Coordinates of C-alpha atoms in Angstrom, one line a residue:
Chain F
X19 CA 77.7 94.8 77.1
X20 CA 78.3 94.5 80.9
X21 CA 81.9 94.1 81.6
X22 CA 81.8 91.9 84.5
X23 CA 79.1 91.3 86.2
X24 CA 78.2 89.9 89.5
X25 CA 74.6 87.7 90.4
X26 CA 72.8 88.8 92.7
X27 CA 73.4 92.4 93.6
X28 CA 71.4 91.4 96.7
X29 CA 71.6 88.9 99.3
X30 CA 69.8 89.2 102.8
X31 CA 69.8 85.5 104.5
X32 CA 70.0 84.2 108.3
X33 CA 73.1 83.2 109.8
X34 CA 74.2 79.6 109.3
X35 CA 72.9 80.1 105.6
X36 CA 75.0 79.1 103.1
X37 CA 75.2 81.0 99.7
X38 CA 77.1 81.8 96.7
X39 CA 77.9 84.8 94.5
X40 CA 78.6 84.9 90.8
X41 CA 80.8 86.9 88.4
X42 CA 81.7 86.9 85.1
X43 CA 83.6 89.0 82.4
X44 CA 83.6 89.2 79.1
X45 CA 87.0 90.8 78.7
X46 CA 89.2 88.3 78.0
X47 CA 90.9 88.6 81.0
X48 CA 93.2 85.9 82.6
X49 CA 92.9 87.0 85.8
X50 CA 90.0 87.8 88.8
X51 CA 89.8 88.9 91.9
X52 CA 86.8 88.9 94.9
X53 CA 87.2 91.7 97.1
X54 CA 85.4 92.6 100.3
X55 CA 84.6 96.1 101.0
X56 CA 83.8 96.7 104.5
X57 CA 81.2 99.1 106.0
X58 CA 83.5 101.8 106.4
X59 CA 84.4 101.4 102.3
X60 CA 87.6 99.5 103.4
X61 CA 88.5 97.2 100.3
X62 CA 90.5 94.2 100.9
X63 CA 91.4 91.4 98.5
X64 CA 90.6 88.1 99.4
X65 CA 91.4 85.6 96.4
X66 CA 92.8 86.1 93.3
X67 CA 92.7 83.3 89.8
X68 CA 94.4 83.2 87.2
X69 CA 93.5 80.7 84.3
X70 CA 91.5 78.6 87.2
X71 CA 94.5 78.2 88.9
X72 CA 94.3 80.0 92.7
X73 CA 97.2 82.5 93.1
X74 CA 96.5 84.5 96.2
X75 CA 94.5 83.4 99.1
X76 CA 94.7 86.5 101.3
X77 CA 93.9 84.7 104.7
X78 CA 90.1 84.3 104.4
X79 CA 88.4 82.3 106.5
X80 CA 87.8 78.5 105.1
X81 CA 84.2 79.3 105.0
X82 CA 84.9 81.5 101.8
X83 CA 85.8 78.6 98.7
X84 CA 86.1 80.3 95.6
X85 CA 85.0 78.3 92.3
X86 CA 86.8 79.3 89.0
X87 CA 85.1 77.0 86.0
X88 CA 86.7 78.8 83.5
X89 CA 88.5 81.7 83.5
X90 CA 85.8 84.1 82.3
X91 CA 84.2 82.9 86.0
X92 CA 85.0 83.0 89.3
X93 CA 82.2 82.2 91.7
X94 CA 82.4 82.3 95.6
X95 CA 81.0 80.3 98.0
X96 CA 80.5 81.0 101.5
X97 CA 79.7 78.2 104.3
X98 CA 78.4 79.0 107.9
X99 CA 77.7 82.7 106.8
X100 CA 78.1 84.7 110.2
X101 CA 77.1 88.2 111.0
X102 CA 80.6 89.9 110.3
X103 CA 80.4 88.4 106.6
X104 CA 77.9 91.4 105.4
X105 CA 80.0 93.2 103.4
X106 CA 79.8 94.5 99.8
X107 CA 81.8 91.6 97.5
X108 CA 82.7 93.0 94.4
X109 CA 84.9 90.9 91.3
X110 CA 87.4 92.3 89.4
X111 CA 89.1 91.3 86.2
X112 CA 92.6 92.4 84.8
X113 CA 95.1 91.0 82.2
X114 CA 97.4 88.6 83.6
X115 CA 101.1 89.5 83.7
X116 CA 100.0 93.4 83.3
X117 CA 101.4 95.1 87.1
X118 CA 100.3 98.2 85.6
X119 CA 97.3 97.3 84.7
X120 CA 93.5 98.2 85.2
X121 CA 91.2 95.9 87.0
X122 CA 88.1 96.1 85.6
X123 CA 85.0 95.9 88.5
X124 CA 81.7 94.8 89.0
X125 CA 79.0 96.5 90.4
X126 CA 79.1 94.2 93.9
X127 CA 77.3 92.1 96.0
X128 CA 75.9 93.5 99.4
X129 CA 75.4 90.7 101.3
X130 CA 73.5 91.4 104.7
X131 CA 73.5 88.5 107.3
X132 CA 71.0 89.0 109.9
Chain O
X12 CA 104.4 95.1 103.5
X13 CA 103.4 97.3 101.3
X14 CA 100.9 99.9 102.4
X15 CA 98.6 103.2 101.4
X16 CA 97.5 105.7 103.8
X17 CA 95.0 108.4 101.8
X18 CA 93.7 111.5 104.5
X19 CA 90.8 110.6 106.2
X20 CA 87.2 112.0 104.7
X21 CA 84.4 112.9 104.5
X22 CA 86.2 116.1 102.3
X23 CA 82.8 118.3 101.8
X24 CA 83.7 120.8 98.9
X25 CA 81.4 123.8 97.3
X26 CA 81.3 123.9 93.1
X27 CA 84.9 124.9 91.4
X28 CA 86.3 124.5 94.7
X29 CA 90.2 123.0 94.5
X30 CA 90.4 119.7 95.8
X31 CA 93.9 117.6 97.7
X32 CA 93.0 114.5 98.6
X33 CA 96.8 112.7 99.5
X34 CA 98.0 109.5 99.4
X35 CA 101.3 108.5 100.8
X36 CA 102.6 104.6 100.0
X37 CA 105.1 102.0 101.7
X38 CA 106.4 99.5 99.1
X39 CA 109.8 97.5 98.2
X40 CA 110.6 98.2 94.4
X41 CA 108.5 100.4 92.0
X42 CA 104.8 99.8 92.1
X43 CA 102.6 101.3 90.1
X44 CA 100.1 104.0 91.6
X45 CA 96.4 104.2 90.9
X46 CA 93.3 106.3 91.8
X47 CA 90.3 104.5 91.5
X48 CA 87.0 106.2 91.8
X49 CA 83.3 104.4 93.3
X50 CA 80.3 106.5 92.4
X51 CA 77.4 106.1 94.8
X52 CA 75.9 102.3 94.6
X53 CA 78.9 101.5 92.2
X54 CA 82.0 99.3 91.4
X55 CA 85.3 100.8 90.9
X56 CA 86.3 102.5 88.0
X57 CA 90.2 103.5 87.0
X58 CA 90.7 107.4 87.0
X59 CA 94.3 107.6 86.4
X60 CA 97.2 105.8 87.0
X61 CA 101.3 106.3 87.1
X62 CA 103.8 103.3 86.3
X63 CA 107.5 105.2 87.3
X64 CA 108.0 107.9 89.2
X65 CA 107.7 111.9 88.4
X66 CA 105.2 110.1 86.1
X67 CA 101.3 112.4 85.6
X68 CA 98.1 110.7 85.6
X69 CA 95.6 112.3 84.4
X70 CA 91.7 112.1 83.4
X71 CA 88.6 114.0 83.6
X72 CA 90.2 117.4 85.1
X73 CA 92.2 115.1 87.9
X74 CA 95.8 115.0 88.2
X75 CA 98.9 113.1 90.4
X76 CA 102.0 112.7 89.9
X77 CA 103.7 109.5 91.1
X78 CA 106.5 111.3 94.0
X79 CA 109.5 108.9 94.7
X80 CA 111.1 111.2 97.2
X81 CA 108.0 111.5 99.3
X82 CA 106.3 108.3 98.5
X83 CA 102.9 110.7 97.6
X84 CA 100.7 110.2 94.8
X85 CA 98.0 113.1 95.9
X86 CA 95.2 113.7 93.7
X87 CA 94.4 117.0 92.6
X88 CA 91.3 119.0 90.3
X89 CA 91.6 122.4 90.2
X90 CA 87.3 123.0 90.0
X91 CA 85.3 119.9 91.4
X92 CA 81.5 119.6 90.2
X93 CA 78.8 118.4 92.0
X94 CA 79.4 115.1 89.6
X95 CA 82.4 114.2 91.1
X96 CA 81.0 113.6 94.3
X97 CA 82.3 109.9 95.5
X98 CA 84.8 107.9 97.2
X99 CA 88.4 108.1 96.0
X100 CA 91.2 105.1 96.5
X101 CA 94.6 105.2 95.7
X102 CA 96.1 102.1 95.0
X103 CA 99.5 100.9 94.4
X104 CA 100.1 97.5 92.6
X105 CA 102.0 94.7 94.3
X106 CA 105.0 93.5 92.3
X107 CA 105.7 90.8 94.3
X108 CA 104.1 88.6 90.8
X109 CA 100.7 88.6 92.7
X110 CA 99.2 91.6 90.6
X111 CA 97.1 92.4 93.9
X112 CA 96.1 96.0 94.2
X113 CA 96.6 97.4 97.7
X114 CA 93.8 100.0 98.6
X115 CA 94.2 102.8 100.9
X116 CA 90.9 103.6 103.4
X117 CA 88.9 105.5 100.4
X118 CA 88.1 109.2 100.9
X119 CA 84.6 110.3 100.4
X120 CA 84.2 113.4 98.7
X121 CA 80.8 115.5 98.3
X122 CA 80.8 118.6 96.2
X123 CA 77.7 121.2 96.9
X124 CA 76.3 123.6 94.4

């Protein structure tokens, strides 16, 4: 069984486009994570949930609107996608309250906007 | 704020070679330090971790001991394989009650038979 998972593992759309990018885990977690990894493999957290509630909103453009339904899900949508959004997106999971703990990863989302 | 800076890659290696790949932090308080491994087309995965310092992590032949004094958490093997080929974060955790990771730039390392 996949731990988390992310749908699709592909995107390719036109600018203006708007899209969204799926994750779940099945780990019981309380808490997950987007991150955007950057062409030159630079990883930077964007949003973090915990239990549905929003808990870090690292300065991301309002374009980006993260959706938690539940706390096994944490979807994001992006508006107005522009060309310096291609990036690979990957979700994370970890146990809330857990600073030393592992986040678990997905495979990511490479999203190319042409 | 807190901070990682890992040596710049690409690190190209030959089979059983010894490999260094350091990672110095900035951080307020006692975060915890990480390596984090991406194989080619891959998330993440944990390698080792250290929660207080002159604490070892260790996993799969890789080593690093969590250095208060100089703020280093390098990461060591003593024989790299051509399987270990991939890109290498160190992370330290953000106690500020955020739980946010904070990555260092990655080093890419390829290992050739």
């Amino acid at each position: 069984d996949t731990a988390v998972s992310q749908t699709p593992k592909y995107l390719v759309t036109q600018m203006g486009n708007d899209k969204s990018i799926k994750c779940e885990q099945n780990l019981g977690h309380d808490t997950m994570y987007w991150y955007k990894q950057d062409s030159k493999k630079f990883l930077k957290i964007m949003f973090s949930y915990n239990n549905k509630e929003l808990i870090i909103n690292e300065t991301v453009p309002n374009r980006f609107s993260p959706k938690s339904p539940d706390k096994a899900h944490l979807n994001l949508h992006i508006n107005s996608l522009e060309l310096g959004d291609s990036a690979v997106y990957f979700c994370a999971s970890s146990q809330a309250g857990d600073l030393a703990g592992e986040q678990f990863f997905g495979p990511g989302t490479r999203l190319t906007v042409l | 704020g807190n901070s990682v800076t890992q040596m710049e890659g690409p690190v190209t290696l030959s089979e059983e070679a010894f490999l260094t790949i350091n990672c110095t932090y900035t951080a307020t308080g006692y975060p915890s330090l990480f390596w984090y491994v991406q194989y080619p087309g891959e998330g993440l995965q944990l390698l080792l971790k250290a929660t207080k310092a002159d604490d070892k992590g260790s996993n799969k032949g890789f080593e690093a001991t969590y250095r208060k004094e100089t703020t280093s958490f390098h990461l060591e093997k003593g024989s790299v394989q051509v399987s270990d080929s991939a890109v290498y974060f160190c992370a330290l955790s953000d106690q500020g009650g955020s739980e946010k990771l904070v990555f260092g730039k990655g080093t890419k390392l390829t290992v050739n038979p």
